[in-house]
């Protein structure tokens, strides 16, 4: 395992058999929402774009476009934020899939970005990729809270998340991965998982966090011991100052016990935020922990996307 974090300071359950792998080659383009005049070429599979703007007292999705296998869903909700869910034809990523999503959250708007279900990564000798590039305007808020990534045996997955924050804006970004199909005997049996998160605040690099897990570096199951789920959450923004302070105090007050089923750590990002890290034995336990730690998110959105999802 290679893990690297660089900052100005310290910066998902369905399991089909391994030979059941849907193909995405030659699939048709699918659009959700309103076509953007600046939509990506239909010749490019797996490309998406959406724009959220502030209008008449709430945030709305003004443009949304996606090409297969990527799909974008924009359900209504009772809050003031716009909700966007991603999904894929076949229910996961197959060898060669390359997903790229561009997000724009206008000044004063609030957006919640998640997934319809866990991101399953099938056996993929050539690899799979996913990228998110987001621009968050002044005094806007972006919450990225996907289900966990589940990498099957022999899979390769790389993702990059780049977020540019404007003045007075906020970010809650969750990223988590499991050991794979543990119930099928595939525990930390994927070939590669690489995740990189880069956050700029008003043009200043605030977070450059990278996690690389490779089977070539040695047996991962032995290195992770009893833990099957890893999660990290980046929280940035003056509007989250009280929550960040509360979380930091809570984590510091929680003693680390030998043989614990769950580990939680927090690293400050100067005076702009923090990075939370959680390791646990089961998806259910980590999911419960994350919902507890991020229990303030529904208040920020004016509605709870989690209450409806499960």
PDB file of C-alpha atoms in Angstrom:
ATOM      1  CA  UNK A   1       0.000   0.000   0.000  1.00  0.00           C
ATOM      2  CA  UNK A   2       1.157   3.438  -0.785  1.00  0.00           C
ATOM      3  CA  UNK A   3      -0.571   6.369   0.778  1.00  0.00           C
ATOM      4  CA  UNK A   4       0.495   9.952   0.358  1.00  0.00           C
ATOM      5  CA  UNK A   5      -1.060  13.173   1.500  1.00  0.00           C
ATOM      6  CA  UNK A   6       0.200  16.557   0.560  1.00  0.00           C
ATOM      7  CA  UNK A   7      -1.367  19.735   1.720  1.00  0.00           C
ATOM      8  CA  UNK A   8      -0.460  23.043   3.048  1.00  0.00           C
ATOM      9  CA  UNK A   9      -0.991  21.300   6.339  1.00  0.00           C
ATOM     10  CA  UNK A  10      -1.831  17.709   6.987  1.00  0.00           C
ATOM     11  CA  UNK A  11      -4.857  17.203   4.599  1.00  0.00           C
ATOM     12  CA  UNK A  12     -20.928   0.672  -1.493  1.00  0.00           C
ATOM     13  CA  UNK A  13     -23.492  -4.698  -2.066  1.00  0.00           C
ATOM     14  CA  UNK A  14     -24.717  -6.691  -4.874  1.00  0.00           C
ATOM     15  CA  UNK A  15     -22.170  -9.326  -5.899  1.00  0.00           C
ATOM     16  CA  UNK A  16     -22.757 -11.202  -9.199  1.00  0.00           C
ATOM     17  CA  UNK A  17     -20.340 -14.022 -10.150  1.00  0.00           C
ATOM     18  CA  UNK A  18     -17.027 -12.952 -11.579  1.00  0.00           C
ATOM     19  CA  UNK A  19     -17.893 -14.310 -15.035  1.00  0.00           C
ATOM     20  CA  UNK A  20     -21.065 -12.192 -15.231  1.00  0.00           C
ATOM     21  CA  UNK A  21     -19.755  -9.006 -16.750  1.00  0.00           C
ATOM     22  CA  UNK A  22     -21.951  -6.725 -18.838  1.00  0.00           C
ATOM     23  CA  UNK A  23     -20.356  -5.084 -21.876  1.00  0.00           C
ATOM     24  CA  UNK A  24     -20.539  -1.371 -22.518  1.00  0.00           C
ATOM     25  CA  UNK A  25     -19.014  -1.378 -26.003  1.00  0.00           C
ATOM     26  CA  UNK A  26     -21.216   0.121 -28.687  1.00  0.00           C
ATOM     27  CA  UNK A  27     -23.878   1.272 -26.236  1.00  0.00           C
ATOM     28  CA  UNK A  28     -25.997   4.255 -27.168  1.00  0.00           C
ATOM     29  CA  UNK A  29     -25.709   7.679 -25.716  1.00  0.00           C
ATOM     30  CA  UNK A  30     -28.202   8.565 -22.994  1.00  0.00           C
ATOM     31  CA  UNK A  31     -29.034  12.028 -21.804  1.00  0.00           C
ATOM     32  CA  UNK A  32     -30.687  13.064 -18.550  1.00  0.00           C
ATOM     33  CA  UNK A  33     -32.079  16.471 -17.836  1.00  0.00           C
ATOM     34  CA  UNK A  34     -31.590  19.324 -20.260  1.00  0.00           C
ATOM     35  CA  UNK A  35     -29.053  19.122 -23.035  1.00  0.00           C
ATOM     36  CA  UNK A  36     -26.312  21.592 -22.710  1.00  0.00           C
ATOM     37  CA  UNK A  37     -25.239  23.562 -25.733  1.00  0.00           C
ATOM     38  CA  UNK A  38     -21.795  22.799 -24.505  1.00  0.00           C
ATOM     39  CA  UNK A  39     -22.479  19.046 -24.077  1.00  0.00           C
ATOM     40  CA  UNK A  40     -19.582  16.695 -24.729  1.00  0.00           C
ATOM     41  CA  UNK A  41     -19.397  14.866 -28.049  1.00  0.00           C
ATOM     42  CA  UNK A  42     -21.655  11.772 -28.344  1.00  0.00           C
ATOM     43  CA  UNK A  43     -18.641  10.005 -29.777  1.00  0.00           C
ATOM     44  CA  UNK A  44     -17.138  10.049 -26.344  1.00  0.00           C
ATOM     45  CA  UNK A  45     -18.643   7.348 -24.105  1.00  0.00           C
ATOM     46  CA  UNK A  46     -18.846   7.908 -20.392  1.00  0.00           C
ATOM     47  CA  UNK A  47     -18.808  11.682 -20.471  1.00  0.00           C
ATOM     48  CA  UNK A  48     -21.127  13.810 -18.332  1.00  0.00           C
ATOM     49  CA  UNK A  49     -21.716  17.376 -17.340  1.00  0.00           C
ATOM     50  CA  UNK A  50     -24.157  19.180 -15.100  1.00  0.00           C
ATOM     51  CA  UNK A  51     -24.698  22.725 -13.912  1.00  0.00           C
ATOM     52  CA  UNK A  52     -26.482  23.806 -10.738  1.00  0.00           C
ATOM     53  CA  UNK A  53     -27.674  27.377 -10.345  1.00  0.00           C
ATOM     54  CA  UNK A  54     -29.499  29.393  -7.749  1.00  0.00           C
ATOM     55  CA  UNK A  55     -33.035  30.405  -8.866  1.00  0.00           C
ATOM     56  CA  UNK A  56     -36.104  31.616  -6.944  1.00  0.00           C
ATOM     57  CA  UNK A  57     -34.728  30.748  -3.542  1.00  0.00           C
ATOM     58  CA  UNK A  58     -33.430  27.255  -4.265  1.00  0.00           C
ATOM     59  CA  UNK A  59     -30.839  25.398  -6.305  1.00  0.00           C
ATOM     60  CA  UNK A  60     -31.811  23.803  -9.615  1.00  0.00           C
ATOM     61  CA  UNK A  61     -30.083  21.644 -12.228  1.00  0.00           C
ATOM     62  CA  UNK A  62     -30.058  23.954 -15.243  1.00  0.00           C
ATOM     63  CA  UNK A  63     -28.105  21.618 -17.533  1.00  0.00           C
ATOM     64  CA  UNK A  64     -27.365  17.896 -17.452  1.00  0.00           C
ATOM     65  CA  UNK A  65     -25.940  15.577 -20.080  1.00  0.00           C
ATOM     66  CA  UNK A  66     -24.349  12.132 -20.065  1.00  0.00           C
ATOM     67  CA  UNK A  67     -23.244   9.515 -22.585  1.00  0.00           C
ATOM     68  CA  UNK A  68     -23.434   5.752 -21.982  1.00  0.00           C
ATOM     69  CA  UNK A  69     -22.501   3.981 -19.805  1.00  0.00           C
ATOM     70  CA  UNK A  70     -22.822   7.009 -17.529  1.00  0.00           C
ATOM     71  CA  UNK A  71     -26.309   8.191 -16.523  1.00  0.00           C
ATOM     72  CA  UNK A  72     -27.368  11.187 -14.470  1.00  0.00           C
ATOM     73  CA  UNK A  73     -30.529  11.225 -12.357  1.00  0.00           C
ATOM     74  CA  UNK A  74     -31.889  14.446 -10.894  1.00  0.00           C
ATOM     75  CA  UNK A  75     -34.706  13.560  -8.450  1.00  0.00           C
ATOM     76  CA  UNK A  76     -36.834  16.140  -6.696  1.00  0.00           C
ATOM     77  CA  UNK A  77     -36.474  16.688  -3.003  1.00  0.00           C
ATOM     78  CA  UNK A  78     -37.999  18.764  -0.207  1.00  0.00           C
ATOM     79  CA  UNK A  79     -34.908  20.830   0.477  1.00  0.00           C
ATOM     80  CA  UNK A  80     -33.265  23.801  -1.162  1.00  0.00           C
ATOM     81  CA  UNK A  81     -30.395  21.838  -2.734  1.00  0.00           C
ATOM     82  CA  UNK A  82     -30.207  20.161  -6.145  1.00  0.00           C
ATOM     83  CA  UNK A  83     -29.649  16.387  -6.046  1.00  0.00           C
ATOM     84  CA  UNK A  84     -27.695  14.523  -8.748  1.00  0.00           C
ATOM     85  CA  UNK A  85     -27.171  10.750  -8.744  1.00  0.00           C
ATOM     86  CA  UNK A  86     -24.859   8.891 -11.109  1.00  0.00           C
ATOM     87  CA  UNK A  87     -25.408   5.323 -12.324  1.00  0.00           C
ATOM     88  CA  UNK A  88     -24.088   3.124 -15.134  1.00  0.00           C
ATOM     89  CA  UNK A  89     -25.610   0.612 -17.584  1.00  0.00           C
ATOM     90  CA  UNK A  90     -24.741  -2.874 -16.376  1.00  0.00           C
ATOM     91  CA  UNK A  91     -24.431  -1.735 -12.790  1.00  0.00           C
ATOM     92  CA  UNK A  92     -20.684  -1.304 -12.737  1.00  0.00           C
ATOM     93  CA  UNK A  93     -17.476  -0.603 -14.591  1.00  0.00           C
ATOM     94  CA  UNK A  94     -16.060  -3.117 -17.091  1.00  0.00           C
ATOM     95  CA  UNK A  95     -12.629  -3.362 -18.637  1.00  0.00           C
ATOM     96  CA  UNK A  96     -11.719  -0.158 -20.459  1.00  0.00           C
ATOM     97  CA  UNK A  97     -14.503   2.047 -19.063  1.00  0.00           C
ATOM     98  CA  UNK A  98     -13.431   5.646 -18.737  1.00  0.00           C
ATOM     99  CA  UNK A  99     -15.917   7.920 -16.925  1.00  0.00           C
ATOM    100  CA  UNK A 100     -15.463  11.668 -16.717  1.00  0.00           C
ATOM    101  CA  UNK A 101     -17.947  14.030 -15.047  1.00  0.00           C
ATOM    102  CA  UNK A 102     -17.771  17.803 -15.071  1.00  0.00           C
ATOM    103  CA  UNK A 103     -19.750  19.701 -12.420  1.00  0.00           C
ATOM    104  CA  UNK A 104     -20.430  23.386 -12.028  1.00  0.00           C
ATOM    105  CA  UNK A 105     -22.137  24.799  -8.926  1.00  0.00           C
ATOM    106  CA  UNK A 106     -22.977  28.458  -9.350  1.00  0.00           C
ATOM    107  CA  UNK A 107     -22.571  31.209  -6.808  1.00  0.00           C
ATOM    108  CA  UNK A 108     -24.800  30.723  -3.773  1.00  0.00           C
ATOM    109  CA  UNK A 109     -26.088  27.316  -4.988  1.00  0.00           C
ATOM    110  CA  UNK A 110     -26.049  23.986  -3.150  1.00  0.00           C
ATOM    111  CA  UNK A 111     -25.578  20.581  -4.848  1.00  0.00           C
ATOM    112  CA  UNK A 112     -25.608  17.005  -3.567  1.00  0.00           C
ATOM    113  CA  UNK A 113     -23.812  14.456  -5.776  1.00  0.00           C
ATOM    114  CA  UNK A 114     -24.047  10.725  -5.058  1.00  0.00           C
ATOM    115  CA  UNK A 115     -24.376   7.307  -6.720  1.00  0.00           C
ATOM    116  CA  UNK A 116     -27.484   5.170  -7.220  1.00  0.00           C
ATOM    117  CA  UNK A 117     -25.688   2.200  -5.625  1.00  0.00           C
ATOM    118  CA  UNK A 118     -22.212   0.871  -4.961  1.00  0.00           C
ATOM    119  CA  UNK A 119     -19.678   1.247  -7.778  1.00  0.00           C
ATOM    120  CA  UNK A 120     -18.738  -2.326  -8.724  1.00  0.00           C
ATOM    121  CA  UNK A 121     -15.502  -2.707 -10.685  1.00  0.00           C
ATOM    122  CA  UNK A 122     -15.387  -5.982 -12.644  1.00  0.00           C
ATOM    123  CA  UNK A 123     -12.238  -7.895 -13.679  1.00  0.00           C
ATOM    124  CA  UNK A 124     -10.376  -5.423 -15.852  1.00  0.00           C
ATOM    125  CA  UNK A 125      -6.864  -6.241 -17.074  1.00  0.00           C
ATOM    126  CA  UNK A 126      -6.629  -2.942 -18.997  1.00  0.00           C
ATOM    127  CA  UNK A 127      -8.119  -0.966 -16.153  1.00  0.00           C
ATOM    128  CA  UNK A 128     -11.043   1.390 -15.536  1.00  0.00           C
ATOM    129  CA  UNK A 129     -11.039   5.107 -14.818  1.00  0.00           C
ATOM    130  CA  UNK A 130     -13.341   7.697 -13.274  1.00  0.00           C
ATOM    131  CA  UNK A 131     -12.792  11.417 -12.926  1.00  0.00           C
ATOM    132  CA  UNK A 132     -14.710  14.284 -11.360  1.00  0.00           C
ATOM    133  CA  UNK A 133     -13.846  17.904 -12.047  1.00  0.00           C
ATOM    134  CA  UNK A 134     -15.939  20.410 -10.115  1.00  0.00           C
ATOM    135  CA  UNK A 135     -16.039  24.179  -9.923  1.00  0.00           C
ATOM    136  CA  UNK A 136     -17.869  25.582  -6.895  1.00  0.00           C
ATOM    137  CA  UNK A 137     -18.747  29.262  -7.039  1.00  0.00           C
ATOM    138  CA  UNK A 138     -18.559  31.869  -4.327  1.00  0.00           C
ATOM    139  CA  UNK A 139     -20.677  31.094  -1.252  1.00  0.00           C
ATOM    140  CA  UNK A 140     -21.799  27.790  -2.836  1.00  0.00           C
ATOM    141  CA  UNK A 141     -21.755  24.286  -1.346  1.00  0.00           C
ATOM    142  CA  UNK A 142     -20.974  20.903  -2.927  1.00  0.00           C
ATOM    143  CA  UNK A 143     -21.585  17.634  -1.084  1.00  0.00           C
ATOM    144  CA  UNK A 144     -20.141  14.526  -2.755  1.00  0.00           C
ATOM    145  CA  UNK A 145     -21.277  11.389  -0.907  1.00  0.00           C
ATOM    146  CA  UNK A 146     -21.156   8.262  -3.128  1.00  0.00           C
ATOM    147  CA  UNK A 147     -21.667   4.653  -2.094  1.00  0.00           C
ATOM    148  CA  UNK A 148     -18.483   2.674  -1.644  1.00  0.00           C
ATOM    149  CA  UNK A 149     -16.329   1.338  -4.490  1.00  0.00           C
ATOM    150  CA  UNK A 150     -16.232  -2.497  -4.639  1.00  0.00           C
ATOM    151  CA  UNK A 151     -13.300  -3.843  -6.658  1.00  0.00           C
ATOM    152  CA  UNK A 152     -13.682  -7.485  -7.792  1.00  0.00           C
ATOM    153  CA  UNK A 153     -10.718  -9.875  -7.988  1.00  0.00           C
ATOM    154  CA  UNK A 154      -8.437  -8.982 -10.890  1.00  0.00           C
ATOM    155  CA  UNK A 155      -9.862  -5.488 -11.298  1.00  0.00           C
ATOM    156  CA  UNK A 156      -8.002  -2.252 -11.796  1.00  0.00           C
ATOM    157  CA  UNK A 157      -9.534   1.138 -10.925  1.00  0.00           C
ATOM    158  CA  UNK A 158      -8.212   4.665 -10.920  1.00  0.00           C
ATOM    159  CA  UNK A 159     -10.122   7.772  -9.935  1.00  0.00           C
ATOM    160  CA  UNK A 160      -9.304  11.450  -9.713  1.00  0.00           C
ATOM    161  CA  UNK A 161     -11.406  14.122  -8.015  1.00  0.00           C
ATOM    162  CA  UNK A 162     -10.478  17.749  -8.542  1.00  0.00           C
ATOM    163  CA  UNK A 163     -12.487  20.531  -6.879  1.00  0.00           C
ATOM    164  CA  UNK A 164     -11.975  24.266  -7.203  1.00  0.00           C
ATOM    165  CA  UNK A 165     -13.678  26.269  -4.458  1.00  0.00           C
ATOM    166  CA  UNK A 166     -14.550  29.943  -4.653  1.00  0.00           C
ATOM    167  CA  UNK A 167     -14.560  32.476  -1.858  1.00  0.00           C
ATOM    168  CA  UNK A 168     -16.824  31.550   1.038  1.00  0.00           C
ATOM    169  CA  UNK A 169     -17.764  28.191  -0.526  1.00  0.00           C
ATOM    170  CA  UNK A 170     -17.875  24.799   1.175  1.00  0.00           C
ATOM    171  CA  UNK A 171     -17.139  21.159   0.372  1.00  0.00           C
ATOM    172  CA  UNK A 172     -17.991  17.788   1.916  1.00  0.00           C
ATOM    173  CA  UNK A 173     -16.351  15.039  -0.161  1.00  0.00           C
ATOM    174  CA  UNK A 174     -16.542  11.354   0.817  1.00  0.00           C
ATOM    175  CA  UNK A 175     -14.442   8.606  -0.755  1.00  0.00           C
ATOM    176  CA  UNK A 176     -14.548   4.976   0.400  1.00  0.00           C
ATOM    177  CA  UNK A 177     -13.518   1.516  -0.810  1.00  0.00           C
ATOM    178  CA  UNK A 178     -14.160  -2.019   0.419  1.00  0.00           C
ATOM    179  CA  UNK A 179     -12.031  -5.165   0.303  1.00  0.00           C
ATOM    180  CA  UNK A 180     -14.245  -6.551  -2.511  1.00  0.00           C
ATOM    181  CA  UNK A 181     -16.554  -9.583  -2.557  1.00  0.00           C
ATOM    182  CA  UNK A 182     -15.570 -10.822   0.854  1.00  0.00           C
ATOM    183  CA  UNK A 183     -18.480 -13.292   1.043  1.00  0.00           C
ATOM    184  CA  UNK A 184     -17.155 -14.918  -2.170  1.00  0.00           C
ATOM    185  CA  UNK A 185     -13.649 -15.229  -0.809  1.00  0.00           C
ATOM    186  CA  UNK A 186     -12.370 -12.186  -2.681  1.00  0.00           C
ATOM    187  CA  UNK A 187     -10.839 -10.098   0.040  1.00  0.00           C
ATOM    188  CA  UNK A 188      -8.406  -7.373  -1.055  1.00  0.00           C
ATOM    189  CA  UNK A 189      -7.929  -9.477  -4.239  1.00  0.00           C
ATOM    190  CA  UNK A 190      -8.089  -6.685  -6.824  1.00  0.00           C
ATOM    191  CA  UNK A 191      -4.973  -5.740  -8.782  1.00  0.00           C
ATOM    192  CA  UNK A 192      -5.050  -1.987  -8.314  1.00  0.00           C
ATOM    193  CA  UNK A 193      -7.001   0.809  -6.690  1.00  0.00           C
ATOM    194  CA  UNK A 194      -5.696   4.348  -6.983  1.00  0.00           C
ATOM    195  CA  UNK A 195      -7.574   7.411  -5.737  1.00  0.00           C
ATOM    196  CA  UNK A 196      -6.384  10.997  -5.896  1.00  0.00           C
ATOM    197  CA  UNK A 197      -8.192  14.041  -4.480  1.00  0.00           C
ATOM    198  CA  UNK A 198      -7.082  17.593  -5.185  1.00  0.00           C
ATOM    199  CA  UNK A 199      -8.841  20.630  -3.695  1.00  0.00           C
ATOM    200  CA  UNK A 200      -8.047  24.267  -4.373  1.00  0.00           C
ATOM    201  CA  UNK A 201      -9.576  27.074  -2.308  1.00  0.00           C
ATOM    202  CA  UNK A 202      -9.577  30.451  -4.040  1.00  0.00           C
ATOM    203  CA  UNK A 203      -6.755  29.205  -6.261  1.00  0.00           C
ATOM    204  CA  UNK A 204      -4.661  27.968  -3.383  1.00  0.00           C
ATOM    205  CA  UNK A 205      -3.804  24.279  -3.152  1.00  0.00           C
ATOM    206  CA  UNK A 206      -5.368  23.028   0.044  1.00  0.00           C
ATOM    207  CA  UNK A 207      -5.518  19.232  -0.343  1.00  0.00           C
ATOM    208  CA  UNK A 208      -3.576  16.730  -2.469  1.00  0.00           C
ATOM    209  CA  UNK A 209      -4.467  13.334  -1.045  1.00  0.00           C
ATOM    210  CA  UNK A 210      -3.531  10.066  -2.776  1.00  0.00           C
ATOM    211  CA  UNK A 211      -4.135   6.413  -1.918  1.00  0.00           C
ATOM    212  CA  UNK A 212      -2.635   3.570  -3.992  1.00  0.00           C
ATOM    213  CA  UNK A 213      -3.382  -0.092  -3.229  1.00  0.00           C
ATOM    214  CA  UNK A 214      -1.651  -2.645  -5.493  1.00  0.00           C
ATOM    215  CA  UNK A 215      -1.541  -6.408  -5.251  1.00  0.00           C
ATOM    216  CA  UNK A 216       1.948  -6.313  -6.781  1.00  0.00           C
ATOM    217  CA  UNK A 217       3.165  -4.658  -3.600  1.00  0.00           C
ATOM    218  CA  UNK A 218       2.290  -7.727  -1.525  1.00  0.00           C
ATOM    219  CA  UNK A 219      -0.783  -9.418  -0.102  1.00  0.00           C
ATOM    220  CA  UNK A 220      -3.211  -6.716   0.921  1.00  0.00           C
ATOM    221  CA  UNK A 221      -5.362  -8.979   3.098  1.00  0.00           C
ATOM    222  CA  UNK A 222      -2.412  -9.553   5.386  1.00  0.00           C
ATOM    223  CA  UNK A 223      -1.556  -5.873   5.531  1.00  0.00           C
ATOM    224  CA  UNK A 224      -5.078  -4.712   6.425  1.00  0.00           C
ATOM    225  CA  UNK A 225      -5.663  -7.344   9.068  1.00  0.00           C
ATOM    226  CA  UNK A 226      -9.332  -7.394  10.132  1.00  0.00           C
ATOM    227  CA  UNK A 227     -10.285  -4.225   8.289  1.00  0.00           C
ATOM    228  CA  UNK A 228     -12.385  -4.438   5.109  1.00  0.00           C
ATOM    229  CA  UNK A 229     -13.458  -0.844   4.563  1.00  0.00           C
ATOM    230  CA  UNK A 230     -11.461   2.372   4.251  1.00  0.00           C
ATOM    231  CA  UNK A 231     -13.079   5.820   4.085  1.00  0.00           C
ATOM    232  CA  UNK A 232     -11.924   9.415   3.910  1.00  0.00           C
ATOM    233  CA  UNK A 233     -13.986  12.599   4.078  1.00  0.00           C
ATOM    234  CA  UNK A 234     -12.700  16.059   3.196  1.00  0.00           C
ATOM    235  CA  UNK A 235     -14.490  18.977   4.852  1.00  0.00           C
ATOM    236  CA  UNK A 236     -13.640  22.508   3.775  1.00  0.00           C
ATOM    237  CA  UNK A 237     -15.274  25.879   4.263  1.00  0.00           C
ATOM    238  CA  UNK A 238     -15.922  28.620   6.725  1.00  0.00           C
ATOM    239  CA  UNK A 239     -19.582  27.667   6.828  1.00  0.00           C
ATOM    240  CA  UNK A 240     -18.566  24.288   8.235  1.00  0.00           C
ATOM    241  CA  UNK A 241     -16.253  25.705  10.887  1.00  0.00           C
ATOM    242  CA  UNK A 242     -18.438  24.754  13.857  1.00  0.00           C
ATOM    243  CA  UNK A 243     -18.992  21.202  12.553  1.00  0.00           C
ATOM    244  CA  UNK A 244     -15.306  20.744  11.817  1.00  0.00           C
ATOM    245  CA  UNK A 245     -14.369  21.941  15.291  1.00  0.00           C
ATOM    246  CA  UNK A 246     -16.937  19.605  16.847  1.00  0.00           C
ATOM    247  CA  UNK A 247     -15.701  16.611  14.812  1.00  0.00           C
ATOM    248  CA  UNK A 248     -12.081  17.307  15.624  1.00  0.00           C
ATOM    249  CA  UNK A 249     -12.846  17.494  19.343  1.00  0.00           C
ATOM    250  CA  UNK A 250     -14.892  14.285  19.181  1.00  0.00           C
ATOM    251  CA  UNK A 251     -12.194  12.307  17.369  1.00  0.00           C
ATOM    252  CA  UNK A 252      -9.478  13.524  19.701  1.00  0.00           C
ATOM    253  CA  UNK A 253     -11.546  12.480  22.692  1.00  0.00           C
ATOM    254  CA  UNK A 254     -12.087   8.940  21.343  1.00  0.00           C
ATOM    255  CA  UNK A 255      -9.232   6.684  22.579  1.00  0.00           C
ATOM    256  CA  UNK A 256      -7.569   4.228  20.182  1.00  0.00           C
ATOM    257  CA  UNK A 257      -7.988   0.704  21.580  1.00  0.00           C
ATOM    258  CA  UNK A 258      -5.940  -2.364  20.597  1.00  0.00           C
ATOM    259  CA  UNK A 259      -8.083  -4.755  18.549  1.00  0.00           C
ATOM    260  CA  UNK A 260     -10.724  -2.100  17.943  1.00  0.00           C
ATOM    261  CA  UNK A 261     -13.333  -2.833  15.283  1.00  0.00           C
ATOM    262  CA  UNK A 262     -13.175   0.735  14.081  1.00  0.00           C
ATOM    263  CA  UNK A 263     -10.524   3.419  13.805  1.00  0.00           C
ATOM    264  CA  UNK A 264     -11.170   7.140  13.287  1.00  0.00           C
ATOM    265  CA  UNK A 265      -8.608   9.881  12.731  1.00  0.00           C
ATOM    266  CA  UNK A 266      -8.775  13.565  11.844  1.00  0.00           C
ATOM    267  CA  UNK A 267      -6.149  15.806  10.237  1.00  0.00           C
ATOM    268  CA  UNK A 268      -6.577  19.601  10.169  1.00  0.00           C
ATOM    269  CA  UNK A 269      -6.268  21.655   6.981  1.00  0.00           C
ATOM    270  CA  UNK A 270      -4.858  24.782   8.447  1.00  0.00           C
ATOM    271  CA  UNK A 271      -7.889  26.835   9.518  1.00  0.00           C
ATOM    272  CA  UNK A 272      -9.941  25.843   6.456  1.00  0.00           C
ATOM    273  CA  UNK A 273     -11.151  22.329   7.272  1.00  0.00           C
ATOM    274  CA  UNK A 274     -10.095  18.774   8.045  1.00  0.00           C
ATOM    275  CA  UNK A 275      -9.768  15.272   6.608  1.00  0.00           C
ATOM    276  CA  UNK A 276     -11.534  12.455   8.450  1.00  0.00           C
ATOM    277  CA  UNK A 277     -10.368   8.860   7.992  1.00  0.00           C
ATOM    278  CA  UNK A 278     -12.296   5.761   9.070  1.00  0.00           C
ATOM    279  CA  UNK A 279     -11.290   2.083   8.931  1.00  0.00           C
ATOM    280  CA  UNK A 280     -13.819  -0.608   9.800  1.00  0.00           C
ATOM    281  CA  UNK A 281     -14.612  -4.308   9.471  1.00  0.00           C
ATOM    282  CA  UNK A 282     -17.926  -4.055   7.630  1.00  0.00           C
ATOM    283  CA  UNK A 283     -19.652  -1.742   5.184  1.00  0.00           C
ATOM    284  CA  UNK A 284     -22.601  -1.486   7.554  1.00  0.00           C
ATOM    285  CA  UNK A 285     -20.465  -0.359  10.477  1.00  0.00           C
ATOM    286  CA  UNK A 286     -18.526   2.228   8.475  1.00  0.00           C
ATOM    287  CA  UNK A 287     -21.715   3.436   6.812  1.00  0.00           C
ATOM    288  CA  UNK A 288     -23.297   3.978  10.225  1.00  0.00           C
ATOM    289  CA  UNK A 289     -20.175   5.750  11.451  1.00  0.00           C
ATOM    290  CA  UNK A 290     -20.054   8.063   8.447  1.00  0.00           C
ATOM    291  CA  UNK A 291     -23.730   8.970   8.752  1.00  0.00           C
ATOM    292  CA  UNK A 292     -23.140   9.769  12.387  1.00  0.00           C
ATOM    293  CA  UNK A 293     -20.047  11.884  11.748  1.00  0.00           C
ATOM    294  CA  UNK A 294     -21.685  13.650   8.790  1.00  0.00           C
ATOM    295  CA  UNK A 295     -25.063  13.913  10.461  1.00  0.00           C
ATOM    296  CA  UNK A 296     -25.089  17.669   9.842  1.00  0.00           C
ATOM    297  CA  UNK A 297     -25.258  17.218   6.029  1.00  0.00           C
ATOM    298  CA  UNK A 298     -29.091  16.885   5.786  1.00  0.00           C
ATOM    299  CA  UNK A 299     -29.398  20.227   7.573  1.00  0.00           C
ATOM    300  CA  UNK A 300     -27.134  21.822   4.982  1.00  0.00           C
ATOM    301  CA  UNK A 301     -29.321  20.397   2.182  1.00  0.00           C
ATOM    302  CA  UNK A 302     -32.686  21.030   3.806  1.00  0.00           C
ATOM    303  CA  UNK A 303     -33.592  17.340   3.282  1.00  0.00           C
ATOM    304  CA  UNK A 304     -31.973  13.960   3.902  1.00  0.00           C
ATOM    305  CA  UNK A 305     -31.002  11.975   0.798  1.00  0.00           C
ATOM    306  CA  UNK A 306     -29.960   9.083   3.015  1.00  0.00           C
ATOM    307  CA  UNK A 307     -33.368   8.764   4.678  1.00  0.00           C
ATOM    308  CA  UNK A 308     -34.947   8.077   1.278  1.00  0.00           C
ATOM    309  CA  UNK A 309     -32.224   5.846  -0.123  1.00  0.00           C
ATOM    310  CA  UNK A 310     -32.318   3.173   2.505  1.00  0.00           C
TER     311      UNK A 310
END
